[in-house]
Short mmCIF file of N, CA, C and O in Angstrom, two decimals:
data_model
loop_
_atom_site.label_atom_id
_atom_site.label_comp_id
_atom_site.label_asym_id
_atom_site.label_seq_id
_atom_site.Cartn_x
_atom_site.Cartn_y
_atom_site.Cartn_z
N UNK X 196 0.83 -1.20 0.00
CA UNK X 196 0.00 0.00 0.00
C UNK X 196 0.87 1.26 0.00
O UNK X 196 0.58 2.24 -0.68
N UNK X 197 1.83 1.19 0.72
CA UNK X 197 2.88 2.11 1.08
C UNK X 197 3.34 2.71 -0.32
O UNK X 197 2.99 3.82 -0.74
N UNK X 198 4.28 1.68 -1.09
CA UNK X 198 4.60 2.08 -2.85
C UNK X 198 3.43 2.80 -3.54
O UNK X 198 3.55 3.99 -3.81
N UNK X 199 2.70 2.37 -3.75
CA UNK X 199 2.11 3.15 -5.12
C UNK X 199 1.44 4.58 -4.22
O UNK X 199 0.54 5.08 -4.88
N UNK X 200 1.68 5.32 -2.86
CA UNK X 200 1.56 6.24 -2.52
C UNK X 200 2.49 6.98 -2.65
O UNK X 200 2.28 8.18 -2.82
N UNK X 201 3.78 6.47 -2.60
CA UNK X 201 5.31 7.25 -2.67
C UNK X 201 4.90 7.62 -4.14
O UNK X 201 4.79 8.79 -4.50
N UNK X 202 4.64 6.23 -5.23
CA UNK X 202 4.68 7.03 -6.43
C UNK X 202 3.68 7.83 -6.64
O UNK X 202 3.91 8.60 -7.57
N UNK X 203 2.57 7.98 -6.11
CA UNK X 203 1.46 9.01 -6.41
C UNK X 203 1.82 10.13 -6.47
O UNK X 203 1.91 10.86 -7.45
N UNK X 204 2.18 10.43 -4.84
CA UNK X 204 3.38 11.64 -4.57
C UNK X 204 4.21 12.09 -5.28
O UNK X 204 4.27 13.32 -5.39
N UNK X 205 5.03 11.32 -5.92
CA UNK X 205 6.17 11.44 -6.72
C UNK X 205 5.58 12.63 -8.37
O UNK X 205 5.98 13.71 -8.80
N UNK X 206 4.38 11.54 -8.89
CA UNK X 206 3.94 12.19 -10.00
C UNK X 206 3.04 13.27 -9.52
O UNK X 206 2.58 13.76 -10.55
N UNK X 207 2.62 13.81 -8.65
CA UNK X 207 1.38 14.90 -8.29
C UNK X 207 2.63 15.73 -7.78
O UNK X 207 2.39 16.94 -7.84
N UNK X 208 3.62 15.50 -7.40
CA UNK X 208 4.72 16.89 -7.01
C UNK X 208 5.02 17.35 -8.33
O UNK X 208 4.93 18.55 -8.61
N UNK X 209 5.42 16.33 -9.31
CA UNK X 209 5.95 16.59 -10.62
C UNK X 209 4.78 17.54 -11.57
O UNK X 209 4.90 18.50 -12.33
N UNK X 210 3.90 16.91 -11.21
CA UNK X 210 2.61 17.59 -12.28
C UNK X 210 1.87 18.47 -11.54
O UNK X 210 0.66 18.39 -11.74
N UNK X 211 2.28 19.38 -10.66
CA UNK X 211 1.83 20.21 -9.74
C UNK X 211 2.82 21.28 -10.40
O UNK X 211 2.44 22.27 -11.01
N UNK X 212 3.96 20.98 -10.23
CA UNK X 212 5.50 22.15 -10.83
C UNK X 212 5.33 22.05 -11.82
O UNK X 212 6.02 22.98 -12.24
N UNK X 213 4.74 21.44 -13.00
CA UNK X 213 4.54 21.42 -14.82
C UNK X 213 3.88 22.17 -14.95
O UNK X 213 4.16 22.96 -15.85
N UNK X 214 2.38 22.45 -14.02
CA UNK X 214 1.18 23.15 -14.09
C UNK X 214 1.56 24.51 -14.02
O UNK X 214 1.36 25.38 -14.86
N UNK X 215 2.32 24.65 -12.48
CA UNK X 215 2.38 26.03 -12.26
C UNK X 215 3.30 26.94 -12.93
O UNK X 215 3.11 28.15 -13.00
N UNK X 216 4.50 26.18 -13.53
CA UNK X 216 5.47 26.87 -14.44
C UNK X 216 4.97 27.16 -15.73
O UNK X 216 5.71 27.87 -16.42
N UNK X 217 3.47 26.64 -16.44
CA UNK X 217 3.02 26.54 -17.44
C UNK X 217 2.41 27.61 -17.12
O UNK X 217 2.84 28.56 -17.76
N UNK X 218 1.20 28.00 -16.04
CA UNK X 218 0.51 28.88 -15.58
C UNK X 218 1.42 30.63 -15.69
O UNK X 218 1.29 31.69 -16.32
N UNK X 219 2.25 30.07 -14.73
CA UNK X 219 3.39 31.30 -14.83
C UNK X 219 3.94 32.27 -16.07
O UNK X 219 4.21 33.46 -16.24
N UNK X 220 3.93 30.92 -16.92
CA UNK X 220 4.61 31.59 -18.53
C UNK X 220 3.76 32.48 -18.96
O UNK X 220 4.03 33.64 -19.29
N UNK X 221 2.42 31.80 -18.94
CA UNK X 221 1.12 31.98 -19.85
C UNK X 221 0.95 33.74 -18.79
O UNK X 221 0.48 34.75 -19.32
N UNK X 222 1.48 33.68 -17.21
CA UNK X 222 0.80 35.30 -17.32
C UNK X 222 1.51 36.23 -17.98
O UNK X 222 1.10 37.16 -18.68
N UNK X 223 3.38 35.67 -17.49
CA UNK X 223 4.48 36.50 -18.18
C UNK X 223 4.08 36.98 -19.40
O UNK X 223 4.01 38.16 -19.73
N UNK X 224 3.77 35.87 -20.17
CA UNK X 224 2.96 36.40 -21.99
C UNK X 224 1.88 37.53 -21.92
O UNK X 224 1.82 38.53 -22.63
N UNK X 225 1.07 37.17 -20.95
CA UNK X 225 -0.06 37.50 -21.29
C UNK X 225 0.65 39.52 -20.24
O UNK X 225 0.04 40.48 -20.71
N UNK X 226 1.32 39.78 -19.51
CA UNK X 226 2.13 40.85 -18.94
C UNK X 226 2.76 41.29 -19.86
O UNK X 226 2.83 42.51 -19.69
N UNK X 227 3.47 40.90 -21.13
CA UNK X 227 3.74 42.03 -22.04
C UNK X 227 3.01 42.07 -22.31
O UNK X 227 2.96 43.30 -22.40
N UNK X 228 1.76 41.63 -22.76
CA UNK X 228 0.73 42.04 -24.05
C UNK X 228 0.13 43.23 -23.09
O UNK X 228 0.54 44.39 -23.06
N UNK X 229 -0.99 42.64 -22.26
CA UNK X 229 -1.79 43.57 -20.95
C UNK X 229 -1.57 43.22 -20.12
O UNK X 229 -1.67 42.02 -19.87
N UNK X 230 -1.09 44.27 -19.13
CA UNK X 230 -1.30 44.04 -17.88
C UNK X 230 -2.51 43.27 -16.97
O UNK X 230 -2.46 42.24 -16.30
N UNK X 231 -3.34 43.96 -17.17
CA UNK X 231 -5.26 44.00 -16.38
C UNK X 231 -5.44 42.70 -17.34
O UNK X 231 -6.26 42.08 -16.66
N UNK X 232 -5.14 41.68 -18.78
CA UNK X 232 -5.51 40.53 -18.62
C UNK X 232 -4.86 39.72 -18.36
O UNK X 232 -5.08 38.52 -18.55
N UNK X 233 -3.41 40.49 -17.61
CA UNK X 233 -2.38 38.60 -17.20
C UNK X 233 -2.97 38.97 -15.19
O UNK X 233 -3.07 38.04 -14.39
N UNK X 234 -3.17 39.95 -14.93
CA UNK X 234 -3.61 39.92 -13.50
C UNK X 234 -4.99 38.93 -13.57
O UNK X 234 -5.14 38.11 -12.67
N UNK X 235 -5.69 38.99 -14.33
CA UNK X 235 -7.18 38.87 -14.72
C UNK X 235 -6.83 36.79 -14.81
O UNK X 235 -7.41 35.97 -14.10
N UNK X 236 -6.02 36.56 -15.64
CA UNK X 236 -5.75 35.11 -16.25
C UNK X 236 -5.23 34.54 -15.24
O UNK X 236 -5.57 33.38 -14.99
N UNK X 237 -4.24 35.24 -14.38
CA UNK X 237 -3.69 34.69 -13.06
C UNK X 237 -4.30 34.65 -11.82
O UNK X 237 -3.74 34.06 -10.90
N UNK X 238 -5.59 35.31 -11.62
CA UNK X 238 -6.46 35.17 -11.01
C UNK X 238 -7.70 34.23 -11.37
O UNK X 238 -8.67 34.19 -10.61
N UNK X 239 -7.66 33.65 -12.29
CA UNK X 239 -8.66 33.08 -12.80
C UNK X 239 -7.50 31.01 -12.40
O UNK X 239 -7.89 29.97 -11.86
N UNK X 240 -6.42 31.31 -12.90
CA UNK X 240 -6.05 30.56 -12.85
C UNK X 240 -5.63 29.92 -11.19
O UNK X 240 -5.72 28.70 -11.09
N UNK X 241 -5.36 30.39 -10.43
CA UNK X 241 -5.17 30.38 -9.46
C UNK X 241 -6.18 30.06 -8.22
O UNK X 241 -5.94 29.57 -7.12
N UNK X 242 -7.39 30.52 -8.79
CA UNK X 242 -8.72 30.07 -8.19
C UNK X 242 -9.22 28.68 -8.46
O UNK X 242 -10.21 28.17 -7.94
N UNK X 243 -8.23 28.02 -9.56
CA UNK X 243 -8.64 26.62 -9.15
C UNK X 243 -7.10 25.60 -9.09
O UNK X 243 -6.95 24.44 -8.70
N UNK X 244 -5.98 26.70 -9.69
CA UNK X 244 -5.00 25.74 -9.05
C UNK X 244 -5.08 25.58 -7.57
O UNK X 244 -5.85 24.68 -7.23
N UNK X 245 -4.66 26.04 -6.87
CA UNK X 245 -4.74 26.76 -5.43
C UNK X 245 -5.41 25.82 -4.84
O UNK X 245 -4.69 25.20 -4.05
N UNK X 246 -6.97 25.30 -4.90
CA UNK X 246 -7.70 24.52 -4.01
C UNK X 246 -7.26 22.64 -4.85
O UNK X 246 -7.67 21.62 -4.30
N UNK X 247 -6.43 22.59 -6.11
CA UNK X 247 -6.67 21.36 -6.85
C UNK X 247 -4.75 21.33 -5.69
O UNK X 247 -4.50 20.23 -5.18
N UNK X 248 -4.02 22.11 -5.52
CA UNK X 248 -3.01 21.71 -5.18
C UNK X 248 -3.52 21.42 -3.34
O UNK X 248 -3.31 20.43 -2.63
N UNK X 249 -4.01 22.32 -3.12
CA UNK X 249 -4.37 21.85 -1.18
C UNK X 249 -4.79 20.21 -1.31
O UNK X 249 -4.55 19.17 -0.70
N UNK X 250 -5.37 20.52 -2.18
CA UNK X 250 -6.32 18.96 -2.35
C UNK X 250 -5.50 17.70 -1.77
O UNK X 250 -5.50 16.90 -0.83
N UNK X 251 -4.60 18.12 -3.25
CA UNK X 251 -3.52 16.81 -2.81
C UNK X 251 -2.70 17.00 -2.52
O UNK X 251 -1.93 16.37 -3.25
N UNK X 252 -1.80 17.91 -1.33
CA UNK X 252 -1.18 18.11 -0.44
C UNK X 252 -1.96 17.64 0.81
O UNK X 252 -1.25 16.93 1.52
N UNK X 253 -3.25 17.84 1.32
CA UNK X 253 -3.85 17.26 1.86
C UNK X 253 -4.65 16.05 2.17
O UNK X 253 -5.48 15.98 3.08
N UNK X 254 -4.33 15.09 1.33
CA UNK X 254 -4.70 13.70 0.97
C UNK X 254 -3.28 13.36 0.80
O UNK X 254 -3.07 12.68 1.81
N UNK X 255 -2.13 13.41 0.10
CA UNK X 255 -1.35 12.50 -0.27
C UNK X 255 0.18 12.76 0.74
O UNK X 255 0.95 11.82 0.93
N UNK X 256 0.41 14.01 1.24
CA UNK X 256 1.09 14.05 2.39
C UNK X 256 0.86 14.55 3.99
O UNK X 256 0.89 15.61 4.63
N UNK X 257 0.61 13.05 4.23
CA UNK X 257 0.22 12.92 5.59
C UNK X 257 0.67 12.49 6.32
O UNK X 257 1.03 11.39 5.91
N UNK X 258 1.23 12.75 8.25
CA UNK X 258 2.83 11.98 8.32
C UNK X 258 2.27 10.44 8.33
O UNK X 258 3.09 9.57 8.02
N UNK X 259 0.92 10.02 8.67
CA UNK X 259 1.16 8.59 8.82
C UNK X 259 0.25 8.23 7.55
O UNK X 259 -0.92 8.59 7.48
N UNK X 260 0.85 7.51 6.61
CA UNK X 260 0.45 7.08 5.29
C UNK X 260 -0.51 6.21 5.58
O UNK X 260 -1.32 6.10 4.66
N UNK X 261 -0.81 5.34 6.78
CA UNK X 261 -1.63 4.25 7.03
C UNK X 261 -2.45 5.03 7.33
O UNK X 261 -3.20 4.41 8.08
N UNK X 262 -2.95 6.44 7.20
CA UNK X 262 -4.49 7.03 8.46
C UNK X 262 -4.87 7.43 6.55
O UNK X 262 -5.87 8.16 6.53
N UNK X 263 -4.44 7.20 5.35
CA UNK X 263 -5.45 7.53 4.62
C UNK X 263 -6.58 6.76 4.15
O UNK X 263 -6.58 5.53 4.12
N UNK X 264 -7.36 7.37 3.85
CA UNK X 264 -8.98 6.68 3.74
C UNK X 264 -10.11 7.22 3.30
O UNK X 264 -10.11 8.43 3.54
N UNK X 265 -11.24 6.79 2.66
CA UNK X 265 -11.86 7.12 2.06
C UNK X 265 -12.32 8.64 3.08
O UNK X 265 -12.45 9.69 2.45
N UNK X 266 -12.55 8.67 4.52
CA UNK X 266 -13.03 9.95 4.91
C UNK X 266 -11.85 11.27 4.99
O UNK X 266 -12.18 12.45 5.14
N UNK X 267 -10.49 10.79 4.84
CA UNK X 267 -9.62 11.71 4.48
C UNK X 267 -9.76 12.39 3.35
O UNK X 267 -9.51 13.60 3.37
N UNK X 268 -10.20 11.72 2.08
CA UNK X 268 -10.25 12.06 0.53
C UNK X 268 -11.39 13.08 0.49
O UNK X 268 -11.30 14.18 -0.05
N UNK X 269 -12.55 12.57 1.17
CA UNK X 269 -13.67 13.48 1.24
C UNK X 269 -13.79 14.72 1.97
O UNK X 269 -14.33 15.75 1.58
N UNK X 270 -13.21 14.50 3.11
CA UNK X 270 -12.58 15.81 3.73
C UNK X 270 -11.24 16.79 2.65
O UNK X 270 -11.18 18.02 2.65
N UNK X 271 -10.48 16.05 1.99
CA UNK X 271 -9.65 16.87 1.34
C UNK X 271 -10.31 17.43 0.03
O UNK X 271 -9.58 18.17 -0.63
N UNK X 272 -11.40 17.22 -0.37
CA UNK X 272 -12.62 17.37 -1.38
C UNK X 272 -13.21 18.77 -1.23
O UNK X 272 -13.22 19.80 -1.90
N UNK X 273 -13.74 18.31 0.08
CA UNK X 273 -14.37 19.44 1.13
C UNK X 273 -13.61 20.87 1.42
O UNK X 273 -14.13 21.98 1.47
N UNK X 274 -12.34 20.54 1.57
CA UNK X 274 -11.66 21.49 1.30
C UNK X 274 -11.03 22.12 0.61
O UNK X 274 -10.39 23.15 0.84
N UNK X 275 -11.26 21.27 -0.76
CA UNK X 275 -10.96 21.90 -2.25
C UNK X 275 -12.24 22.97 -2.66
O UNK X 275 -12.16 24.02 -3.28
N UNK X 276 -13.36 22.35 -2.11
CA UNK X 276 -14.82 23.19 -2.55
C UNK X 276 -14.74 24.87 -1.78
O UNK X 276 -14.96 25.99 -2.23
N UNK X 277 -14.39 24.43 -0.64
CA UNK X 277 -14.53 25.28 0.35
C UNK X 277 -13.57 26.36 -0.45
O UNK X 277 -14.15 27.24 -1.08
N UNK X 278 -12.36 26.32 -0.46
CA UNK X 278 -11.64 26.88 -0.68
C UNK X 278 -12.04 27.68 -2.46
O UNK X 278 -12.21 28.83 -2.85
N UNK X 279 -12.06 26.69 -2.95
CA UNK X 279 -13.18 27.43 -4.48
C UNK X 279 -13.89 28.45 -4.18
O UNK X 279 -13.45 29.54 -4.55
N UNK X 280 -14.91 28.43 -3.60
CA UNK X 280 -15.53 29.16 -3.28
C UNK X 280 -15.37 30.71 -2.57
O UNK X 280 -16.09 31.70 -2.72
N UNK X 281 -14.30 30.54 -1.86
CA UNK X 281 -14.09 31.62 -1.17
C UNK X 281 -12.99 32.31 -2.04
O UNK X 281 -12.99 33.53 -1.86
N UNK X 282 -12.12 31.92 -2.87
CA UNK X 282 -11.80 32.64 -3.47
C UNK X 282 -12.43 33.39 -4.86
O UNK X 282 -12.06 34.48 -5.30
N UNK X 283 -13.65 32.34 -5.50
CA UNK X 283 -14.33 33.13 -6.43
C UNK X 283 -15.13 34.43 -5.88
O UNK X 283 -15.18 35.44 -6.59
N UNK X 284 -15.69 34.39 -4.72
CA UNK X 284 -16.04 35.08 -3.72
C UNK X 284 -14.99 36.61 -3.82
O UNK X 284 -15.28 37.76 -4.14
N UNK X 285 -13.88 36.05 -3.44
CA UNK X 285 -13.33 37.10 -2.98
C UNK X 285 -12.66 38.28 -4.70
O UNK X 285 -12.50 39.48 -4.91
N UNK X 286 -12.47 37.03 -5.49
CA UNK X 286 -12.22 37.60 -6.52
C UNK X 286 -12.98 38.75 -7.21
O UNK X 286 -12.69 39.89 -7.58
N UNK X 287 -14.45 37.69 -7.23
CA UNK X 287 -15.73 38.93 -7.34
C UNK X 287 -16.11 40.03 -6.80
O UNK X 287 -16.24 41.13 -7.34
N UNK X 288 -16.33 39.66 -5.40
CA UNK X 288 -16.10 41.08 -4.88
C UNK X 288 -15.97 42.54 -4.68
O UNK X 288 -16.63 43.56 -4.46
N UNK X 289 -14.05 41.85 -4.96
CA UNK X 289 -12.81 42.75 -4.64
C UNK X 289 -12.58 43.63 -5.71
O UNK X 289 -12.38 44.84 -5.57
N UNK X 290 -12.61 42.78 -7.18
CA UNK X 290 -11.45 42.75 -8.50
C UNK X 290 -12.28 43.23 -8.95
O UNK X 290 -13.18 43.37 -8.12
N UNK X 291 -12.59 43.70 -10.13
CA UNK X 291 -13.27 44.22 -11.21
C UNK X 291 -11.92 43.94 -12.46
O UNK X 291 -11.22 44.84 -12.93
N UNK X 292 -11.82 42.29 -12.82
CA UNK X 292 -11.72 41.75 -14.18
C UNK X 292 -12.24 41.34 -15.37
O UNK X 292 -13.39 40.93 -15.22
N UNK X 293 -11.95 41.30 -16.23
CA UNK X 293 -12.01 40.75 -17.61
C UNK X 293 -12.93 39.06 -17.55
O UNK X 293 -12.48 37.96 -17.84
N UNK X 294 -14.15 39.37 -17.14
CA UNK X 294 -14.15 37.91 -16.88
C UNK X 294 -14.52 37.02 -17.75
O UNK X 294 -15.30 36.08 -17.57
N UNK X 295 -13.74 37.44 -19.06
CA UNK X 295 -13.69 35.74 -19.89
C UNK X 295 -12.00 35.38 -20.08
O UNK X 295 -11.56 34.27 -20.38
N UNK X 296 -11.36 36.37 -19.87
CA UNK X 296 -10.06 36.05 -19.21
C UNK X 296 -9.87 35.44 -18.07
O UNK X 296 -8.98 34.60 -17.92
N UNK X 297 -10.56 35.74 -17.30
CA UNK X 297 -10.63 34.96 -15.63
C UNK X 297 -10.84 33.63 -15.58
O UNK X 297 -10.30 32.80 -14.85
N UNK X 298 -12.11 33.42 -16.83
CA UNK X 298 -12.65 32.01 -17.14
C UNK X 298 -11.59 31.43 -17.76
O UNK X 298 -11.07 30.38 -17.38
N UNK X 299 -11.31 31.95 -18.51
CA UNK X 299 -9.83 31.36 -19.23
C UNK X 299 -8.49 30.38 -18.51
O UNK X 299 -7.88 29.32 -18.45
N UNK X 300 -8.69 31.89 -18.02
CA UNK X 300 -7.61 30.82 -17.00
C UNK X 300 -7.56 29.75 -16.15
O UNK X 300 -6.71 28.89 -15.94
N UNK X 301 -9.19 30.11 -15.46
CA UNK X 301 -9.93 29.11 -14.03
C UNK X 301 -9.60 27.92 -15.45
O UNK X 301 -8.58 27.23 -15.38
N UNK X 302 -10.49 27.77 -16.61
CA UNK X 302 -10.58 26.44 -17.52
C UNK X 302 -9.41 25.89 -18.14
O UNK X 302 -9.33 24.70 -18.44
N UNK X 303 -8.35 26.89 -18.37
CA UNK X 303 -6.83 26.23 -18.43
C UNK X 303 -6.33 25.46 -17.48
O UNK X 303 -5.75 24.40 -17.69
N UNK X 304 -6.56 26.04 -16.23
CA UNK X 304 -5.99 25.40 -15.04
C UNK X 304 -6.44 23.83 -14.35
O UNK X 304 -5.72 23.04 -13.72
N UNK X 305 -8.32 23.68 -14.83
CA UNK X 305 -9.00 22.78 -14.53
C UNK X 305 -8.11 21.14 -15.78
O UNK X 305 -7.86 19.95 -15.62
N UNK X 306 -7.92 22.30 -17.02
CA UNK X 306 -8.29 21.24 -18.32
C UNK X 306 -6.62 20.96 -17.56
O UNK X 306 -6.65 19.81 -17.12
N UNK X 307 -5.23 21.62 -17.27
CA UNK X 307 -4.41 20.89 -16.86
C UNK X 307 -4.25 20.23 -15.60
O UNK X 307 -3.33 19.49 -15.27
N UNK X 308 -5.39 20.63 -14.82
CA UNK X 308 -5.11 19.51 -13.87
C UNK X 308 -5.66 18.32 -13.89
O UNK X 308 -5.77 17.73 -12.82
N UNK X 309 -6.09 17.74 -15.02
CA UNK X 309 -6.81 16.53 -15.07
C UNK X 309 -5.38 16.15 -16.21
O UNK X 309 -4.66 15.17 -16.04
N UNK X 310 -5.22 17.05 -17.21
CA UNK X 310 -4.29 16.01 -18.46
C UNK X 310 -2.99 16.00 -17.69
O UNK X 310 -2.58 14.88 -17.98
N UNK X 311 -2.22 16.46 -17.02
CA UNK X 311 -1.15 16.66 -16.79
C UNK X 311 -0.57 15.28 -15.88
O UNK X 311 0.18 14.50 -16.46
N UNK X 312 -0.97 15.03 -14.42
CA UNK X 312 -1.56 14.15 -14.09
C UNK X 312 -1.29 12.62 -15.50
O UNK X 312 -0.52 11.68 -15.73
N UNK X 313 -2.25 13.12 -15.93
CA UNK X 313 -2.69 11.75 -16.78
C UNK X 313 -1.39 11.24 -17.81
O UNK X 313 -0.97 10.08 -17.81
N UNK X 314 -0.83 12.39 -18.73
CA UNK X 314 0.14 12.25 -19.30
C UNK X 314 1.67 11.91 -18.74
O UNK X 314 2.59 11.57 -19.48
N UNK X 315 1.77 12.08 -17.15
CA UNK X 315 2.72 11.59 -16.03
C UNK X 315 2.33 9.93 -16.08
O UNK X 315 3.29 9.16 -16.18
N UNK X 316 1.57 9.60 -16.05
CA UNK X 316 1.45 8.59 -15.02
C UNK X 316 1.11 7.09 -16.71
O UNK X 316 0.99 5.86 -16.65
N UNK X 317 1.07 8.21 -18.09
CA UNK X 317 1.38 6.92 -19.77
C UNK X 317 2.96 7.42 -19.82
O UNK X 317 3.56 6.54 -20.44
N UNK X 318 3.80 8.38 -19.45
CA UNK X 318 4.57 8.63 -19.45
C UNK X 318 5.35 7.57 -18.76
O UNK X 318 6.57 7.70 -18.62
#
């Protein structure tokens, strides 16, 4: 049980740093072009990296590897939602962005955290 958690770990650290260095580029680009849409894209993006990385920082490093379990996963779920929420919340709010740039980014960030992941683990 122990192994294929080390490697879980192994590929969700790796495809966590692919995501966010990808994320990063895409605002740098999007910072020469406009300012107000790489703030806008990096806020969009970030509102769902942010709760997809707690997620599994909170499910997959835990000090005792034997306490994970189906009510850990759901609790680390719970706190992916939670956390969604309060930052679309706060984004709305606060910000006054571009919001199909915002979407942009929130749906870049979603569509790589499912392929990225996936292409680690045929890799």
């Amino acid at each position: 049980m122990i192994t294929p958690i080390f490697k879980a770990q192994k590929k969700y650290k790796k495809a966590l740093l692919i995501e966010f260095g990808l994320l990063v580029t895409n605002f740098f680009i999007l910072l020469v072009y406009k300012k107000t849409l790489a703030f806008a894209f990096i806020a969009g993006a970030f509102t769902a990296f942010l709760p997809f990385a707690c997620f599994v920082l909170s499910f997959l490093w835990v000090k005792k590897i034997q306490n994970i379990n189906i009510k850990r996963f759901y609790l680390a779920e719970l706190l992916k939602i939670v956390l969604t929420s309060i930052l679309f919340i706060v984004f709305f709010v606060f910000f006054a962005f571009n919001m199909t740039v915002f979407f942009a980014g929130f749906l870049l960030s979603i569509v790589l955290n499912n392929l990225i992941p996936f292409f680690i683990i045929r890799h």
